[in-house]
PDB file of C-alpha atoms in Angstrom:
ATOM      1  CA  MET R   1      71.741 230.599 170.110  1.00  0.00           C
ATOM      2  CA  ALA R   2      69.978 228.933 167.191  1.00  0.00           C
ATOM      3  CA  TYR R   3      71.270 229.340 163.673  1.00  0.00           C
ATOM      4  CA  VAL R   4      68.558 231.386 161.949  1.00  0.00           C
ATOM      5  CA  SER R   5      68.447 232.438 158.321  1.00  0.00           C
ATOM      6  CA  VAL R   6      65.711 234.509 156.734  1.00  0.00           C
ATOM      7  CA  THR R   7      65.260 234.467 152.964  1.00  0.00           C
ATOM      8  CA  GLY R   8      62.615 235.661 150.546  1.00  0.00           C
ATOM      9  CA  SER R   9      60.638 238.841 150.165  1.00  0.00           C
ATOM     10  CA  THR R  10      59.086 240.781 153.006  1.00  0.00           C
ATOM     11  CA  GLY R  11      56.684 242.280 150.477  1.00  0.00           C
ATOM     12  CA  ASN R  12      54.877 245.397 151.688  1.00  0.00           C
ATOM     13  CA  SER R  13      54.662 244.203 155.285  1.00  0.00           C
ATOM     14  CA  GLY R  14      57.228 246.686 156.591  1.00  0.00           C
ATOM     15  CA  VAL R  15      58.802 243.943 158.716  1.00  0.00           C
ATOM     16  CA  LYS R  16      62.581 243.713 158.454  1.00  0.00           C
ATOM     17  CA  LYS R  17      64.313 240.359 158.069  1.00  0.00           C
ATOM     18  CA  TRP R  18      66.288 240.906 161.272  1.00  0.00           C
ATOM     19  CA  GLU R  19      62.967 241.241 163.147  1.00  0.00           C
ATOM     20  CA  TYR R  20      61.962 237.755 162.048  1.00  0.00           C
ATOM     21  CA  ALA R  21      65.367 236.391 163.083  1.00  0.00           C
ATOM     22  CA  CYS R  22      65.166 238.029 166.520  1.00  0.00           C
ATOM     23  CA  ALA R  23      61.625 236.733 167.001  1.00  0.00           C
ATOM     24  CA  VAL R  24      62.659 233.186 166.082  1.00  0.00           C
ATOM     25  CA  GLU R  25      65.520 233.199 168.592  1.00  0.00           C
ATOM     26  CA  TRP R  26      63.445 234.726 171.380  1.00  0.00           C
ATOM     27  CA  MET R  27      60.382 232.540 170.808  1.00  0.00           C
ATOM     28  CA  LEU R  28      62.412 229.328 170.604  1.00  0.00           C
ATOM     29  CA  ASN R  29      64.166 230.187 173.865  1.00  0.00           C
ATOM     30  CA  GLU R  30      60.740 230.641 175.462  1.00  0.00           C
ATOM     31  CA  LEU R  31      59.381 227.405 173.998  1.00  0.00           C
ATOM     32  CA  ALA R  32      62.305 225.027 174.151  1.00  0.00           C
ATOM     33  CA  GLY R  33      64.896 226.607 176.424  1.00  0.00           C
ATOM     34  CA  LYS R  34      68.358 227.844 175.531  1.00  0.00           C
ATOM     35  CA  ARG R  35      70.021 224.427 175.561  1.00  0.00           C
ATOM     36  CA  LEU R  36      67.814 222.905 172.872  1.00  0.00           C
ATOM     37  CA  THR R  37      67.525 226.171 170.947  1.00  0.00           C
ATOM     38  CA  SER R  38      71.322 226.352 170.630  1.00  0.00           C
ATOM     39  CA  ARG R  39      71.230 223.045 168.715  1.00  0.00           C
ATOM     40  CA  LEU R  40      68.605 224.111 166.182  1.00  0.00           C
ATOM     41  CA  GLU R  41      68.824 225.554 162.696  1.00  0.00           C
ATOM     42  CA  VAL R  42      65.761 227.393 161.442  1.00  0.00           C
ATOM     43  CA  ASN R  43      65.455 228.674 157.905  1.00  0.00           C
ATOM     44  CA  VAL R  44      62.588 231.152 157.570  1.00  0.00           C
ATOM     45  CA  ARG R  45      61.346 231.470 153.992  1.00  0.00           C
ATOM     46  CA  LEU R  46      59.220 234.544 153.401  1.00  0.00           C
ATOM     47  CA  VAL R  47      56.699 233.808 150.658  1.00  0.00           C
ATOM     48  CA  PRO R  48      54.334 236.597 149.603  1.00  0.00           C
ATOM     49  CA  GLY R  49      51.015 235.032 148.598  1.00  0.00           C
ATOM     50  CA  LEU R  50      51.694 231.654 150.245  1.00  0.00           C
ATOM     51  CA  LYS R  51      48.032 231.318 151.265  1.00  0.00           C
ATOM     52  CA  ALA R  52      46.879 231.893 147.701  1.00  0.00           C
ATOM     53  CA  LYS R  53      49.497 229.497 146.280  1.00  0.00           C
ATOM     54  CA  ASP R  54      49.428 226.649 148.836  1.00  0.00           C
ATOM     55  CA  GLY R  55      46.361 227.343 150.959  1.00  0.00           C
ATOM     56  CA  CYS R  56      48.257 227.989 154.194  1.00  0.00           C
ATOM     57  CA  LYS R  57      49.528 231.069 156.029  1.00  0.00           C
ATOM     58  CA  GLY R  58      52.621 229.224 157.223  1.00  0.00           C
ATOM     59  CA  ASP R  59      54.090 225.783 157.673  1.00  0.00           C
ATOM     60  CA  CYS R  60      56.967 223.950 159.304  1.00  0.00           C
ATOM     61  CA  THR R  61      59.049 221.142 157.810  1.00  0.00           C
ATOM     62  CA  TRP R  62      61.955 219.231 159.312  1.00  0.00           C
ATOM     63  CA  GLU R  63      64.857 218.920 156.884  1.00  0.00           C
ATOM     64  CA  ASP R  64      67.359 216.475 158.359  1.00  0.00           C
ATOM     65  CA  ASP R  65      65.892 213.491 160.235  1.00  0.00           C
ATOM     66  CA  ASN R  66      62.391 212.716 161.457  1.00  0.00           C
ATOM     67  CA  LEU R  67      63.726 211.315 164.752  1.00  0.00           C
ATOM     68  CA  ARG R  68      64.405 214.440 166.863  1.00  0.00           C
ATOM     69  CA  PRO R  69      65.282 216.698 163.930  1.00  0.00           C
ATOM     70  CA  ARG R  70      67.453 219.775 164.382  1.00  0.00           C
ATOM     71  CA  GLU R  71      67.103 221.546 161.027  1.00  0.00           C
ATOM     72  CA  PHE R  72      63.806 223.131 159.989  1.00  0.00           C
ATOM     73  CA  THR R  73      62.256 225.308 157.326  1.00  0.00           C
ATOM     74  CA  VAL R  74      59.405 227.597 158.321  1.00  0.00           C
ATOM     75  CA  ARG R  75      57.498 229.258 155.488  1.00  0.00           C
ATOM     76  CA  LEU R  76      55.502 232.398 156.207  1.00  0.00           C
ATOM     77  CA  ASP R  77      53.074 234.397 154.061  1.00  0.00           C
ATOM     78  CA  THR R  78      54.213 238.031 154.177  1.00  0.00           C
ATOM     79  CA  GLU R  79      50.987 239.365 152.671  1.00  0.00           C
ATOM     80  CA  MET R  80      49.370 239.386 156.095  1.00  0.00           C
ATOM     81  CA  PRO R  81      49.346 242.084 158.777  1.00  0.00           C
ATOM     82  CA  ARG R  82      52.451 242.265 160.968  1.00  0.00           C
ATOM     83  CA  GLN R  83      50.601 240.950 164.043  1.00  0.00           C
ATOM     84  CA  THR R  84      49.276 237.935 162.129  1.00  0.00           C
ATOM     85  CA  GLN R  85      52.730 237.148 160.737  1.00  0.00           C
ATOM     86  CA  PHE R  86      54.291 236.989 164.191  1.00  0.00           C
ATOM     87  CA  LYS R  87      51.407 234.901 165.551  1.00  0.00           C
ATOM     88  CA  ILE R  88      51.793 232.430 162.682  1.00  0.00           C
ATOM     89  CA  LEU R  89      55.560 232.418 163.268  1.00  0.00           C
ATOM     90  CA  ALA R  90      54.942 231.543 166.936  1.00  0.00           C
ATOM     91  CA  HIS R  91      52.523 228.797 165.847  1.00  0.00           C
ATOM     92  CA  GLU R  92      55.054 227.232 163.469  1.00  0.00           C
ATOM     93  CA  LEU R  93      57.893 227.519 165.999  1.00  0.00           C
ATOM     94  CA  THR R  94      55.725 225.553 168.425  1.00  0.00           C
ATOM     95  CA  HIS R  95      55.795 222.771 165.832  1.00  0.00           C
ATOM     96  CA  VAL R  96      59.604 223.128 165.654  1.00  0.00           C
ATOM     97  CA  LYS R  97      59.723 222.570 169.422  1.00  0.00           C
ATOM     98  CA  GLN R  98      57.328 219.607 169.164  1.00  0.00           C
ATOM     99  CA  TYR R  99      59.449 217.885 166.501  1.00  0.00           C
ATOM    100  CA  ALA R 100      62.784 218.715 168.186  1.00  0.00           C
ATOM    101  CA  ARG R 101      61.627 217.270 171.523  1.00  0.00           C
ATOM    102  CA  GLY R 102      60.204 214.162 169.898  1.00  0.00           C
ATOM    103  CA  GLU R 103      56.633 215.024 170.887  1.00  0.00           C
ATOM    104  CA  LEU R 104      55.497 215.096 167.256  1.00  0.00           C
ATOM    105  CA  PHE R 105      56.831 212.395 164.944  1.00  0.00           C
ATOM    106  CA  ASP R 106      56.205 211.727 161.254  1.00  0.00           C
ATOM    107  CA  THR R 107      55.949 207.975 160.795  1.00  0.00           C
ATOM    108  CA  CYS R 108      57.029 206.065 157.705  1.00  0.00           C
ATOM    109  CA  ARG R 109      53.359 205.691 156.819  1.00  0.00           C
ATOM    110  CA  LEU R 110      52.109 208.754 154.996  1.00  0.00           C
ATOM    111  CA  ASP R 111      48.674 208.579 156.622  1.00  0.00           C
ATOM    112  CA  LYS R 112      49.841 208.367 160.264  1.00  0.00           C
ATOM    113  CA  ILE R 113      51.496 210.756 162.691  1.00  0.00           C
ATOM    114  CA  ARG R 114      52.513 210.176 166.304  1.00  0.00           C
ATOM    115  CA  TRP R 115      51.866 212.675 169.083  1.00  0.00           C
ATOM    116  CA  LYS R 116      53.306 211.747 172.488  1.00  0.00           C
ATOM    117  CA  ARG R 117      53.134 207.966 171.897  1.00  0.00           C
ATOM    118  CA  ARG R 118      49.656 207.996 170.368  1.00  0.00           C
ATOM    119  CA  MET R 119      49.048 207.423 166.659  1.00  0.00           C
ATOM    120  CA  TYR R 120      46.663 209.637 164.700  1.00  0.00           C
ATOM    121  CA  ALA R 121      45.277 209.314 161.200  1.00  0.00           C
ATOM    122  CA  TYR R 122      46.846 212.040 159.082  1.00  0.00           C
ATOM    123  CA  PRO R 123      45.092 212.039 155.703  1.00  0.00           C
ATOM    124  CA  ASP R 124      46.021 214.351 152.839  1.00  0.00           C
ATOM    125  CA  LYS R 125      42.598 215.947 152.893  1.00  0.00           C
ATOM    126  CA  VAL R 126      41.155 216.753 156.292  1.00  0.00           C
ATOM    127  CA  SER R 127      38.235 218.856 157.443  1.00  0.00           C
ATOM    128  CA  ASN R 128      38.941 222.017 159.397  1.00  0.00           C
ATOM    129  CA  ARG R 129      36.959 220.542 162.308  1.00  0.00           C
ATOM    130  CA  VAL R 130      39.280 217.516 162.553  1.00  0.00           C
ATOM    131  CA  TYR R 131      42.396 219.675 162.053  1.00  0.00           C
ATOM    132  CA  MET R 132      41.395 221.991 164.908  1.00  0.00           C
ATOM    133  CA  LYS R 133      41.110 219.053 167.324  1.00  0.00           C
ATOM    134  CA  TRP R 134      44.557 217.535 166.775  1.00  0.00           C
ATOM    135  CA  PRO R 135      46.437 218.043 170.061  1.00  0.00           C
ATOM    136  CA  TRP R 136      49.607 219.400 168.435  1.00  0.00           C
ATOM    137  CA  GLU R 137      47.516 222.028 166.668  1.00  0.00           C
ATOM    138  CA  VAL R 138      45.626 222.867 169.874  1.00  0.00           C
ATOM    139  CA  GLU R 139      48.972 223.521 171.593  1.00  0.00           C
ATOM    140  CA  ALA R 140      50.291 225.563 168.652  1.00  0.00           C
ATOM    141  CA  ARG R 141      47.173 227.748 168.532  1.00  0.00           C
ATOM    142  CA  LYS R 142      47.419 228.357 172.265  1.00  0.00           C
ATOM    143  CA  MET R 143      51.121 229.184 172.106  1.00  0.00           C
ATOM    144  CA  GLU R 144      50.741 231.567 169.165  1.00  0.00           C
ATOM    145  CA  GLN R 145      48.636 233.814 171.406  1.00  0.00           C
ATOM    146  CA  VAL R 146      50.813 233.403 174.520  1.00  0.00           C
ATOM    147  CA  LEU R 147      54.132 233.916 172.715  1.00  0.00           C
ATOM    148  CA  TYR R 148      52.898 236.846 170.681  1.00  0.00           C
ATOM    149  CA  LYS R 149      51.752 238.672 173.821  1.00  0.00           C
ATOM    150  CA  LYS R 150      55.072 237.964 175.564  1.00  0.00           C
ATOM    151  CA  TRP R 151      57.001 239.013 172.428  1.00  0.00           C
ATOM    152  CA  VAL R 152      55.155 242.339 172.224  1.00  0.00           C
ATOM    153  CA  ASN R 153      55.514 243.024 175.967  1.00  0.00           C
ATOM    154  CA  ARG R 154      59.093 241.749 176.372  1.00  0.00           C
ATOM    155  CA  SER R 155      60.718 245.190 176.613  1.00  0.00           C
ATOM    156  CA  GLU R 156      58.151 246.839 178.852  1.00  0.00           C
TER     157      GLU R 156
END
């Protein structure tokens, strides 16, 4: 079982903090398996208006070490519909899995990132077209749909 903490304001979303925590645990088990999930710490920060403030609906940051990190912060904009929030959560947890397995690696150079042994330019400013083609983002977008559907249908 991962260590999961949820802080911040749920705003008017109607989603309870325990729902986020349960979703994190379940989705990580689906993505990474129970063995790896049990070694992870995920801090979910609920930030109403994150998109307006930082231009993103959610993000994922490793906190401890860039070489197979185990501690992460996931920020999530709670001013979105419930369904969108859980899809974005699934997307960001896919990045947690990618970092934890060493598939995605932040290099010492600020403008480079490694995905499965291949280096990619990672500029501060990037077009949406380029962003959508990065393989780690392609996987995360795919998994946000797959995991959300499984999450919704898990008790049926």
